Coordinates of C-alpha atoms in Angstrom, one line a residue:
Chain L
X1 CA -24.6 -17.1 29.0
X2 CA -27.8 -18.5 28.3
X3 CA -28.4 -17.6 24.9
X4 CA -27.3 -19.0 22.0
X5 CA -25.5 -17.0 19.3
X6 CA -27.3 -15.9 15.8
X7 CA -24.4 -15.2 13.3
X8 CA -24.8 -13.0 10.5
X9 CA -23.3 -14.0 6.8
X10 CA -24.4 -12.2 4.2
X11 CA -28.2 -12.4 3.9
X12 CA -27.6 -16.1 5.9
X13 CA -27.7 -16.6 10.0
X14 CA -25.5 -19.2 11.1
X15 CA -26.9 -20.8 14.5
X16 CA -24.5 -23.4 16.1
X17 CA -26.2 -25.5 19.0
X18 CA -23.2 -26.7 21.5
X19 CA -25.2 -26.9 24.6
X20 CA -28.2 -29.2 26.1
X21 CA -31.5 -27.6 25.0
X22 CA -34.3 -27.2 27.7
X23 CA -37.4 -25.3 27.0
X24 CA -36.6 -21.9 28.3
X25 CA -33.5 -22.0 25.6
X26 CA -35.4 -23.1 23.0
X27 CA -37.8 -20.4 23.1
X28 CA -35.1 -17.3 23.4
X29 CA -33.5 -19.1 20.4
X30 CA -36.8 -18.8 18.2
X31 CA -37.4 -15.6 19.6
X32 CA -34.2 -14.0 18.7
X33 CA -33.9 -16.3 15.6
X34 CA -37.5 -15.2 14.3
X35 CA -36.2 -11.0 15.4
X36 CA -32.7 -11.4 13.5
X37 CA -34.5 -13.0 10.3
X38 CA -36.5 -9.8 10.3
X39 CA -33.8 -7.4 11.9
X40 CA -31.2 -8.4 9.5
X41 CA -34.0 -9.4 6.5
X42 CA -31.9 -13.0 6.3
X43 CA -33.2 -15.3 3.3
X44 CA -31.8 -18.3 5.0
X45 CA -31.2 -19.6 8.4
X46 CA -27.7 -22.4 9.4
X47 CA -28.4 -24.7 11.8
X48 CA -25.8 -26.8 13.0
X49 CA -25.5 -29.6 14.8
X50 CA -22.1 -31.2 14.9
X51 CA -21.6 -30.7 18.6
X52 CA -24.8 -32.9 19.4
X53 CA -24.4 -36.7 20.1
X54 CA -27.9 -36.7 20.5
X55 CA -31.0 -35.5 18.9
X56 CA -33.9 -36.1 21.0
X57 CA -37.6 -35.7 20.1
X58 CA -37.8 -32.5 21.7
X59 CA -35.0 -31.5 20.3
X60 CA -36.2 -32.4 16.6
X61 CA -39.4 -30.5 17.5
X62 CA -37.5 -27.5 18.2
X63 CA -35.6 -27.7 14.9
X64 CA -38.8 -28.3 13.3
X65 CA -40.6 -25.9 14.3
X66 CA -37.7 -23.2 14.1
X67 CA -37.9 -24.2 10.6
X68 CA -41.6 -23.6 10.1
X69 CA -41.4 -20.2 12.1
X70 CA -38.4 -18.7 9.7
X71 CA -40.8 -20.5 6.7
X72 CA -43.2 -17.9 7.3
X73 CA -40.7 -15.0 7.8
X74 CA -39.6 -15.9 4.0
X75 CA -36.5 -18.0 4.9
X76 CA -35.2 -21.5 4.2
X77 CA -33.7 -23.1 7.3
X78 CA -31.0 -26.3 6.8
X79 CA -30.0 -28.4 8.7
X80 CA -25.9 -28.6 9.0
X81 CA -23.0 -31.1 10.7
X82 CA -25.5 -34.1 11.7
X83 CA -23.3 -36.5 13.0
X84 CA -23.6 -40.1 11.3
X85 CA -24.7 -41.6 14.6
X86 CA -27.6 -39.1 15.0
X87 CA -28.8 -39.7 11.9
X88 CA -29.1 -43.6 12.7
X89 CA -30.4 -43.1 16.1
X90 CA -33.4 -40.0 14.0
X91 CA -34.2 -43.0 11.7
X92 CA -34.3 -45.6 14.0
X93 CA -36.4 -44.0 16.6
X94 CA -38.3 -42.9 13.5
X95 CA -37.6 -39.3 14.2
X96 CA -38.3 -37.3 11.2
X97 CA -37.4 -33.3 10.8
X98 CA -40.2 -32.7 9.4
X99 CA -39.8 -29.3 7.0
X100 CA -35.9 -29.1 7.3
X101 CA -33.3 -30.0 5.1
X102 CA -30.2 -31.2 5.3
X103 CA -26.5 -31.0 4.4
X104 CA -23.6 -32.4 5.6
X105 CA -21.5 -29.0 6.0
X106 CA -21.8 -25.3 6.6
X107 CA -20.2 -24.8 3.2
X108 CA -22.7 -27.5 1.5
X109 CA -25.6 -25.6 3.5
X110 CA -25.1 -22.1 2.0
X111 CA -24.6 -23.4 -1.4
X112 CA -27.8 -25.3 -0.9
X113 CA -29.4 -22.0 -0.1
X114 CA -27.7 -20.1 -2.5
X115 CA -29.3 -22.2 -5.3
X116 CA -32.4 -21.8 -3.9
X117 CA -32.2 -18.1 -3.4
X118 CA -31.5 -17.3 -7.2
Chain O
X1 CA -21.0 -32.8 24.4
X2 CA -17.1 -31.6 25.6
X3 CA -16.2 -30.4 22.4
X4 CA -16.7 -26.9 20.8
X5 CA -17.0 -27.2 16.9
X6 CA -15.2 -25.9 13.9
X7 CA -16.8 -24.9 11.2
X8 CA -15.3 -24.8 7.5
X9 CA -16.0 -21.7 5.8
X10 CA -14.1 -21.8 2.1
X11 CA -10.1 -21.4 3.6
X12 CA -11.6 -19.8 7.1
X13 CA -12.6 -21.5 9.8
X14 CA -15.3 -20.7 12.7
X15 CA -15.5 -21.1 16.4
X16 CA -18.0 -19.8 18.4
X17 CA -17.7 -19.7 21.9
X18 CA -20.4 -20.4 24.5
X19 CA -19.6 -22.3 26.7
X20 CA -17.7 -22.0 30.3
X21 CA -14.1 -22.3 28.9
X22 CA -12.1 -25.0 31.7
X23 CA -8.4 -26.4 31.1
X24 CA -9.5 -29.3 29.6
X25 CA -12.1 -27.9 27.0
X26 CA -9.5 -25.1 26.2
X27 CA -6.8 -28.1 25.7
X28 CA -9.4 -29.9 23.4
X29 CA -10.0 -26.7 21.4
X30 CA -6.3 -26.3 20.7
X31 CA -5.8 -29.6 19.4
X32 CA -8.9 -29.5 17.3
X33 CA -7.9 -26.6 15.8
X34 CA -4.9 -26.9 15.2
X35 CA -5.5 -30.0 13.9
X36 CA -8.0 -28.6 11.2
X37 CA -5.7 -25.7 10.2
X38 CA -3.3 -28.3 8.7
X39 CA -6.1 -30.7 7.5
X40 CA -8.5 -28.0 6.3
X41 CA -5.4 -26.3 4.9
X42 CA -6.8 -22.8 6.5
X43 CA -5.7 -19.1 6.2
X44 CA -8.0 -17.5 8.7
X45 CA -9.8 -18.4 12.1
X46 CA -12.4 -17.0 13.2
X47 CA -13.2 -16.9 17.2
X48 CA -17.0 -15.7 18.3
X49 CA -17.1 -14.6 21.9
X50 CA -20.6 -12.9 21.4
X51 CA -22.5 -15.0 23.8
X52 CA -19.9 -14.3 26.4
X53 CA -20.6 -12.1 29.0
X54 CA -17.1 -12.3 31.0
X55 CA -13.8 -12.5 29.5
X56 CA -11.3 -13.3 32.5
X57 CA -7.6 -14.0 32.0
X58 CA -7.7 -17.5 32.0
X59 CA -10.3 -16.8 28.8
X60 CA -8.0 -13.9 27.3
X61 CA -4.9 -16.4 27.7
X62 CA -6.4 -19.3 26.0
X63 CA -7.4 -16.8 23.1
X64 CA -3.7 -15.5 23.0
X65 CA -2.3 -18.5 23.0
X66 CA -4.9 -20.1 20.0
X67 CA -3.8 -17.5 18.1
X68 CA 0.1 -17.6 18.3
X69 CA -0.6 -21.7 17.8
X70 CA -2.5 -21.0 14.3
X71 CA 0.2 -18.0 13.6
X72 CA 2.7 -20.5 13.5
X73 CA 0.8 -22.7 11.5
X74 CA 0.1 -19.6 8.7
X75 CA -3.1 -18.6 10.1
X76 CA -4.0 -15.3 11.2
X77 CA -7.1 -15.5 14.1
X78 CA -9.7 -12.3 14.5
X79 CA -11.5 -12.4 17.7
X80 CA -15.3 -11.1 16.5
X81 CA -18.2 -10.3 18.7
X82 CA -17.4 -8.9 21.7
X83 CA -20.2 -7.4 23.6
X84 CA -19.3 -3.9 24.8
X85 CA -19.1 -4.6 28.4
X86 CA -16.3 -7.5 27.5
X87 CA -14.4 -4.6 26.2
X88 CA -15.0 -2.1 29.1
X89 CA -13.7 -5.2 31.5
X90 CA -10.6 -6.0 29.6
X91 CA -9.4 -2.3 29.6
X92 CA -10.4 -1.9 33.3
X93 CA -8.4 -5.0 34.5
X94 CA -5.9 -4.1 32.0
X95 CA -6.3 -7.3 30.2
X96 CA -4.3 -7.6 26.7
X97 CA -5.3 -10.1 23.9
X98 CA -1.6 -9.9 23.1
X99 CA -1.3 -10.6 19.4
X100 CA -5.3 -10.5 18.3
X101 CA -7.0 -8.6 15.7
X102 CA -10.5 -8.1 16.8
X103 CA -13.4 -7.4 14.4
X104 CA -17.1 -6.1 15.2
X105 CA -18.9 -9.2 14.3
X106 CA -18.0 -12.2 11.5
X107 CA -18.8 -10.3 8.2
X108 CA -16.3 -7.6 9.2
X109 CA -14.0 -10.4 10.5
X110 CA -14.3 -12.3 7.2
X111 CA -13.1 -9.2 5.2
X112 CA -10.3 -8.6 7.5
X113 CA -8.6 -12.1 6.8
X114 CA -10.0 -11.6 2.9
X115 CA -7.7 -8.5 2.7
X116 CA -4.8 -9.6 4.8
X117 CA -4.9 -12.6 2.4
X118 CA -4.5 -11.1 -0.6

């Protein structure tokens, strides 16, 4: 089970992180994130995080560069579900996600990218 | 982390399933969505078991019994993403998801509850 789903919507993919990332993870998630953007020629990549009580640095890394990976593939990554808590804890450890947007819900997200789409 | 997540998606809602499913995270799972079917006022759950390689009874039961929960409650639930082998397994140990539609993956599951709305 150590994989974490890519969800196709439309020309989106919806990734929803539940589970503690470790390196291995984080690199089958770009490398099946970065294969489905091209596979299923997605303009615009979900992330969400509401299961996460914390957002480490590494963790931020691997968001950001996720982001900058599906960038170059043509697609606009945001960042969904941050928990009010982890978004204290990002600015107090002066975290930043740096490349990624943010909204507060899936449905906010894909509006977001919609808009950006047209 | 003991929490899988719910997503809004317009009057749908969207669990994905990754984790080891135990009593006590199944419980939790019930409640929540339950829960957000009243608040969320939602017609349609959706329930992603694509990063699941093993669907046992206790997992098939829980999935039954989510789904005759949200009936109740004036949801229908589609089951989407089962990996082929899940499907072999469930025939072979003659497993029933008594009382769930099942879709290929969430686009086709999204149209499913779309036209059963209408």
């Amino acid at each position: 089970m150590e994989r974490i789903p890519i969800l196709k919507m439309g020309d989106l993919l919806l990734v929803t992180i539940q589970v503690d990332m470790h390196d291995r993870l984080a690199m089958t998630l770009q490398d099946d994130l970065t294969s489905r953007i091209v596979k299923d020629r997605a303009r615009g990549v979900l992330i969400d995080i509401s299961a996460l009580d914390i957002v480490d640095s590494f963790i931020g890394r691997m968001i950001s560069n996720t982001a900058a990976m599906a960038r170059i593939l043509d697609a606009r990554t945001v960042l969904v579900g941050m928990q009010p808590a982890v978004a204290i804890t990002l600015v107090e450890l002066g975290l930043t996600l740096h490349g990624v947007q943010t909204a507060l819900n899936v449905e906010k997200g894909v509006k977001l990218l919609q808009r950006s789409m047209d």
